[in-house]
Amino acid sequence: MLRISNTTPSLRILLAGITSLVLSVLCLPTRAGEPEGDPDRGQMLYQTYSCYACHGHTGETGTGTRLNPPRFDQATFMTYVRNPSGRIIRRGAGGWMPPYKGVSDQNLADIYAWLSSLPSYSPPLEGIPLLNMDEEQEQNR
Amino acid sequence: MRKKIDKNSDTVIIEGSEHTLHSTNRRGFLKGAAAGAASAVALPHTQTARAAVRQLPVAALPTSAMVAAEAGPSPAGSPRIIEHPASDYMVDVFRSLDLEYVATNPGSSFKALHESLINYGGNQRPEILTCLHEESAVGMAHGYAKITGKPMMALLHGTVGLMHGSMAIFNAYADRVPIYIVSATHEDPAFWVNRYHSAQDMGALVREYVKWDAHSNDIHKFGRHALHAYKQALMPPRGPVLLTLNHHLQERPLPESERPPVPKLTLAAPPQGDGNAVREAARWLVQAERPLITTERCARTPEGINMLVELAELLQVPVTGGERIDFPWTHPLYGDGGPDYEPDVILGLEVNDMAGVGDSARKVIEISSAQLAEKTNILSYGRYAEVDLSLAADAQATLPALIEEVGKQLTAERRRALQARGEQIRTAHVRRRRQEREQACYGWTASPVSTARLSAELWAQIRDDDWSLVSWQGFISGWPGKLWAMEKQHHYIGGYGAGGMGYNAQAAVGAALANKKHGRLSINIQGDGDLNYAPGVLWTAAHHQIPLLTVMHNNRAYHAEVMYVQQQCSVHNRGHDMAHIGTAIRDPDIDYAKMAQSYGMYAEGPIDDPAELGKALKRGLERVRAGEPALIDVRTQPR
């Protein structure tokens, strides 16, 4: 059995590189054969399908789970939107989100591309003085 | 017109008007009048040369009787003058109820009462509030009562006024808020429109959602009807009441000597829970390992909050419920005890629907006055709940006995043991409050403005005032409750009651009016859909100088319906892109700043950039602190 401790430093470097490459391929948002999304079209579709209604206009607010940044890859996203059974998201609004079975692969890819392109509009709590005004009082309750 | 002189007949002829006039002589002409074509001039029979001239009709001269009637004194006892109408007496009766205001949209069926309020009553106690819709009149009374704990009068014209107001009446009924509604009707109307505005049984239009109603057609019964209605409005479960007046009853003469005395008002003490049941409830709560108190409308007065704090601290029990401020939301015991706290005994205080709360693993106690006065056509009375102990009583009135019993049954050892539970609940409370602030960060810098950002920006500017949130926070995801220090009864007045849209703007103005004399800063976070039902209430706020800051939660839709219809499109697997039809309020976008300005108040917007929000709110608050209403239109995230 190959043990890392029995390998030479150069072999360890090679193994680390191969492992890293495999992992990055597995974690790619899109894989070969999946449609390439158009973020501009995706923004329009996000509004048209009323995704904003539950997930907010930037995918960060509302009654639905946060979509910005996306939590999983495109294929998983497409599967979930068509059948939001809640099995994938353990504690989410999966039970409330309706299925979008009839939406095409390309449209879902476009929406995913747009969500992936969004910057974060959510600074950390420590960076927002308005939300820390009462910190001391809250701690001393 | 042209005049010429006929030298043969020594007459003056005036031509060019509709008729050609002749005067007997020039001097007579100069002395008399010849004005216009309608004048009748007696022509002498000697005028024969003007055969083509048309003879004007001659008015009969008035008789001496006619002259006397026009010029002499009026005959005694003229029926057109009634110096002591019965409606004056009605004002005296209403005054005995200490009604501060009467909100109304005017109508002929109560014109006599209206005049008596203004002139006999001097428009004081009650003072007339001019409303542009009867729903606004009742809606204002709803908000007013939630601050003051006592009713305002809403005066509604006939069938049409009562029907207009009925949505707001139902909201108040479901919300258990007292409103004193007076309507009026014509008895046997000859004028065609009055027939549509009159009914034999006015109460039938709203009987399903008023506590009590009476039709007063006898002045000797009127006083007792008026006081009985007021007493019922304030007796738990509280609610709207209706008194209908006949039109003729108001206008009939009623000299001082014939006036019935104004009856004495005696309010009923609220019903307290049965002693044995209270003792049993106390025993269960003391012995429970993880009790929980849940409330909806327990505290009718600020004293109710203090009593619930005393009970919760005795038992070291978490208290939950967001309909009103029954318990300070910043208290360490406020909350559900945390995700691992599975209650084994639940006490519900004035909770409308306890069904589904209990199961075999826990005991459930309900104390509710709503059971004493249920109506059943509309399903607002809630489902039958399989509780273990039920007290048909007013919760606040029962608290003193419950606190006393708990105090008797708690041993010193038990009190020590409960401290550990209290500490656990406090830790969960602090953790939850921090998590809520962390969640408020999401979308903080996004446009449209996040509802968390909107709430936080407001809080930064009002936290040092004696403030009052006079709007429902459900549509903005409860952010004020999570970020503000909700501790006093007037800090939050709750929601719609029956969920009938249009309530919010109207109740906000009524509550702000009640807050005015206390110098409180009233804040209304206003949904766009709700405002459009009866936006004229903004004018009422401007006209009566009611200080109120309205901040629009402008998501440009009936947003709940956007989600519902989208859900249906998806479930039916078609038209996923069609849910905006019939639900969106855009194309064109409504300019709420212009709307408010047109009603006479300061307004600005729309604000899209969260970085601009604080400055805009500051400008609006300057106006409100100076005693005026103001509106800031903010385009927001949907929820």
Tab-separated table of N, CA, C and O in Angstrom, chain B residues 375-428:
chain	number	residue	atom	x	y	z
B	375	LYS	N	-69.070	34.414	16.500
B	375	LYS	CA	-70.047	34.321	15.425
B	375	LYS	C	-69.462	33.380	14.393
B	375	LYS	O	-68.237	33.286	14.267
B	376	THR	N	-70.314	32.723	13.637
B	376	THR	CA	-69.807	31.544	12.956
B	376	THR	C	-69.920	31.521	11.442
B	376	THR	O	-69.471	30.558	10.827
B	377	ASN	N	-70.490	32.543	10.823
B	377	ASN	CA	-70.593	32.465	9.365
B	377	ASN	C	-69.206	32.584	8.741
B	377	ASN	O	-68.776	31.727	7.947
B	378	ILE	N	-68.483	33.630	9.119
B	378	ILE	CA	-67.100	33.778	8.657
B	378	ILE	C	-66.235	32.957	9.610
B	378	ILE	O	-66.488	32.900	10.806
B	379	LEU	N	-65.218	32.305	9.064
B	379	LEU	CA	-64.474	31.329	9.853
B	379	LEU	C	-63.399	31.943	10.744
B	379	LEU	O	-62.491	31.249	11.189
B	380	SER	N	-63.517	33.221	11.019
B	380	SER	CA	-62.504	33.909	11.809
B	380	SER	C	-62.434	33.410	13.240
B	380	SER	O	-61.484	33.709	13.950
B	381	TYR	N	-63.429	32.662	13.691
B	381	TYR	CA	-63.425	32.208	15.077
B	381	TYR	C	-62.402	31.108	15.319
B	381	TYR	O	-62.165	30.690	16.434
B	382	GLY	N	-61.771	30.602	14.269
B	382	GLY	CA	-60.711	29.623	14.465
B	382	GLY	C	-61.241	28.204	14.565
B	382	GLY	O	-62.441	27.952	14.661
B	383	ARG	N	-60.317	27.259	14.562
B	383	ARG	CA	-60.691	25.850	14.625
B	383	ARG	C	-60.899	25.414	16.067
B	383	ARG	O	-60.377	26.028	16.998
B	384	TYR	N	-61.639	24.335	16.242
B	384	TYR	CA	-61.789	23.744	17.566
B	384	TYR	C	-60.428	23.192	17.986
B	384	TYR	O	-59.784	22.456	17.239
B	385	ALA	N	-59.997	23.546	19.186
B	385	ALA	CA	-58.670	23.140	19.651
B	385	ALA	C	-58.796	22.103	20.750
B	385	ALA	O	-59.549	22.297	21.707
B	386	GLU	N	-58.057	21.022	20.613
B	386	GLU	CA	-58.075	19.960	21.630
B	386	GLU	C	-57.067	20.307	22.723
B	386	GLU	O	-55.968	19.763	22.779
B	387	VAL	N	-57.469	21.209	23.568
B	387	VAL	CA	-56.601	21.614	24.677
B	387	VAL	C	-56.938	20.771	25.897
B	387	VAL	O	-57.928	20.030	25.915
B	388	ASP	N	-56.116	20.928	26.935
B	388	ASP	CA	-56.325	20.134	28.154
B	388	ASP	C	-57.037	20.917	29.250
B	388	ASP	O	-57.636	20.327	30.137
B	389	LEU	N	-56.953	22.234	29.159
B	389	LEU	CA	-57.628	23.074	30.157
B	389	LEU	C	-58.020	24.368	29.463
B	389	LEU	O	-57.171	25.026	28.856
B	390	SER	N	-59.294	24.727	29.518
B	390	SER	CA	-59.779	25.896	28.791
B	390	SER	C	-60.492	26.840	29.746
B	390	SER	O	-61.415	26.427	30.456
B	391	LEU	N	-60.046	28.108	29.758
B	391	LEU	CA	-60.693	29.115	30.593
B	391	LEU	C	-61.298	30.169	29.671
B	391	LEU	O	-60.574	30.820	28.917
B	392	ALA	N	-62.629	30.289	29.724
B	392	ALA	CA	-63.298	31.325	28.942
B	392	ALA	C	-63.277	32.601	29.769
B	392	ALA	O	-64.167	32.863	30.577
B	393	ALA	N	-62.234	33.364	29.593
B	393	ALA	CA	-62.020	34.533	30.450
B	393	ALA	C	-61.046	35.469	29.767
B	393	ALA	O	-60.350	35.089	28.825
B	394	ASP	N	-61.001	36.700	30.277
B	394	ASP	CA	-60.034	37.667	29.760
B	394	ASP	C	-58.668	37.357	30.361
B	394	ASP	O	-58.522	37.229	31.584
B	395	ALA	N	-57.663	37.220	29.510
B	395	ALA	CA	-56.345	36.797	29.983
B	395	ALA	C	-55.736	37.808	30.943
B	395	ALA	O	-55.227	37.440	32.010
B	396	GLN	N	-55.778	39.086	30.589
B	396	GLN	CA	-55.160	40.076	31.479
B	396	GLN	C	-55.852	40.090	32.836
B	396	GLN	O	-55.195	40.200	33.869
B	397	ALA	N	-57.177	39.966	32.834
B	397	ALA	CA	-57.920	39.984	34.092
B	397	ALA	C	-57.623	38.754	34.942
B	397	ALA	O	-57.793	38.777	36.165
B	398	THR	N	-57.194	37.677	34.305
B	398	THR	CA	-56.908	36.426	35.014
B	398	THR	C	-55.477	36.384	35.541
B	398	THR	O	-55.172	35.617	36.463
B	399	LEU	N	-54.593	37.179	34.982
B	399	LEU	CA	-53.175	37.114	35.368
B	399	LEU	C	-52.927	37.334	36.861
B	399	LEU	O	-52.112	36.618	37.461
B	400	PRO	N	-53.558	38.301	37.512
B	400	PRO	CA	-53.272	38.471	38.951
B	400	PRO	C	-53.511	37.202	39.764
B	400	PRO	O	-52.700	36.835	40.617
B	401	ALA	N	-54.630	36.518	39.489
B	401	ALA	CA	-54.923	35.284	40.226
B	401	ALA	C	-53.914	34.199	39.890
B	401	ALA	O	-53.478	33.433	40.761
B	402	LEU	N	-53.517	34.126	38.628
B	402	LEU	CA	-52.553	33.103	38.208
B	402	LEU	C	-51.187	33.370	38.845
B	402	LEU	O	-50.522	32.440	39.326
B	403	ILE	N	-50.769	34.624	38.870
B	403	ILE	CA	-49.482	34.981	39.489
B	403	ILE	C	-49.503	34.623	40.972
B	403	ILE	O	-48.536	34.065	41.521
B	404	GLU	N	-50.612	34.910	41.624
B	404	GLU	CA	-50.719	34.615	43.061
B	404	GLU	C	-50.616	33.108	43.304
B	404	GLU	O	-49.909	32.658	44.210
B	405	GLU	N	-51.329	32.327	42.493
B	405	GLU	CA	-51.299	30.875	42.666
B	405	GLU	C	-49.908	30.301	42.399
B	405	GLU	O	-49.437	29.425	43.124
B	406	VAL	N	-49.266	30.774	41.336
B	406	VAL	CA	-47.908	30.296	41.023
B	406	VAL	C	-46.977	30.630	42.194
B	406	VAL	O	-46.174	29.786	42.635
B	407	GLY	N	-47.113	31.853	42.716
B	407	GLY	CA	-46.267	32.263	43.832
B	407	GLY	C	-46.463	31.373	45.047
B	407	GLY	O	-45.502	31.024	45.741
B	408	LYS	N	-47.706	30.972	45.305
B	408	LYS	CA	-48.002	30.108	46.474
B	408	LYS	C	-47.391	28.723	46.289
B	408	LYS	O	-46.923	28.099	47.236
B	409	GLN	N	-47.442	28.213	45.043
B	409	GLN	CA	-47.057	26.824	44.802
B	409	GLN	C	-45.545	26.657	44.583
B	409	GLN	O	-45.020	25.544	44.690
B	410	LEU	N	-44.851	27.728	44.262
B	410	LEU	CA	-43.399	27.615	44.047
B	410	LEU	C	-42.678	27.553	45.384
B	410	LEU	O	-42.766	28.475	46.184
B	411	THR	N	-41.954	26.468	45.615
B	411	THR	CA	-41.139	26.378	46.819
B	411	THR	C	-39.795	27.073	46.545
B	411	THR	O	-39.427	27.303	45.390
B	412	ALA	N	-39.070	27.320	47.607
B	412	ALA	CA	-37.756	27.959	47.457
B	412	ALA	C	-36.822	27.066	46.642
B	412	ALA	O	-36.054	27.527	45.788
B	413	GLU	N	-36.944	25.774	46.872
B	413	GLU	CA	-36.079	24.834	46.146
B	413	GLU	C	-36.414	24.843	44.658
B	413	GLU	O	-35.515	24.819	43.805
B	414	ARG	N	-37.703	24.889	44.372
B	414	ARG	CA	-38.115	24.884	42.973
B	414	ARG	C	-37.638	26.163	42.285
B	414	ARG	O	-37.183	26.135	41.137
B	415	ARG	N	-37.722	27.287	42.988
B	415	ARG	CA	-37.268	28.559	42.415
B	415	ARG	C	-35.790	28.481	42.048
B	415	ARG	O	-35.365	28.967	40.994
B	416	ARG	N	-34.989	27.866	42.921
B	416	ARG	CA	-33.552	27.739	42.632
B	416	ARG	C	-33.333	26.875	41.397
B	416	ARG	O	-32.511	27.167	40.545
B	417	ALA	N	-34.109	25.804	41.303
B	417	ALA	CA	-33.936	24.881	40.166
B	417	ALA	C	-34.300	25.570	38.845
B	417	ALA	O	-33.696	25.288	37.802
B	418	LEU	N	-35.250	26.480	38.907
B	418	LEU	CA	-35.691	27.134	37.680
B	418	LEU	C	-34.667	28.131	37.130
B	418	LEU	O	-34.727	28.504	35.960
B	419	GLN	N	-33.738	28.569	37.974
B	419	GLN	CA	-32.760	29.560	37.513
B	419	GLN	C	-31.927	29.029	36.345
B	419	GLN	O	-31.591	29.766	35.415
B	420	ALA	N	-31.609	27.735	36.388
B	420	ALA	CA	-30.809	27.136	35.304
B	420	ALA	C	-31.586	27.196	33.990
B	420	ALA	O	-31.025	27.469	32.924
B	421	ARG	N	-32.904	26.934	34.074
B	421	ARG	CA	-33.724	27.023	32.858
B	421	ARG	C	-33.717	28.451	32.323
B	421	ARG	O	-33.599	28.679	31.129
B	422	GLY	N	-33.843	29.398	33.229
B	422	GLY	CA	-33.835	30.800	32.817
B	422	GLY	C	-32.554	31.183	32.103
B	422	GLY	O	-32.572	31.921	31.110
B	423	GLU	N	-31.452	30.643	32.583
B	423	GLU	CA	-30.162	30.968	31.980
B	423	GLU	C	-30.080	30.397	30.566
B	423	GLU	O	-29.570	31.026	29.642
B	424	GLN	N	-30.607	29.203	30.408
B	424	GLN	CA	-30.624	28.554	29.088
B	424	GLN	C	-31.469	29.381	28.108
B	424	GLN	O	-31.077	29.599	26.959
B	425	ILE	N	-32.604	29.869	28.583
B	425	ILE	CA	-33.483	30.655	27.716
B	425	ILE	C	-32.812	31.976	27.350
B	425	ILE	O	-32.874	32.439	26.204
B	426	ARG	N	-32.142	32.574	28.308
B	426	ARG	CA	-31.444	33.830	28.043
B	426	ARG	C	-30.353	33.648	26.995
B	426	ARG	O	-30.212	34.466	26.084
B	427	THR	N	-29.597	32.587	27.101
B	427	THR	CA	-28.526	32.324	26.141
B	427	THR	C	-29.101	32.172	24.733
B	427	THR	O	-28.556	32.708	23.751
B	428	ALA	N	-30.214	31.440	24.633
B	428	ALA	CA	-30.853	31.260	23.325
B	428	ALA	C	-31.345	32.593	22.777
B	428	ALA	O	-31.246	32.871	21.578
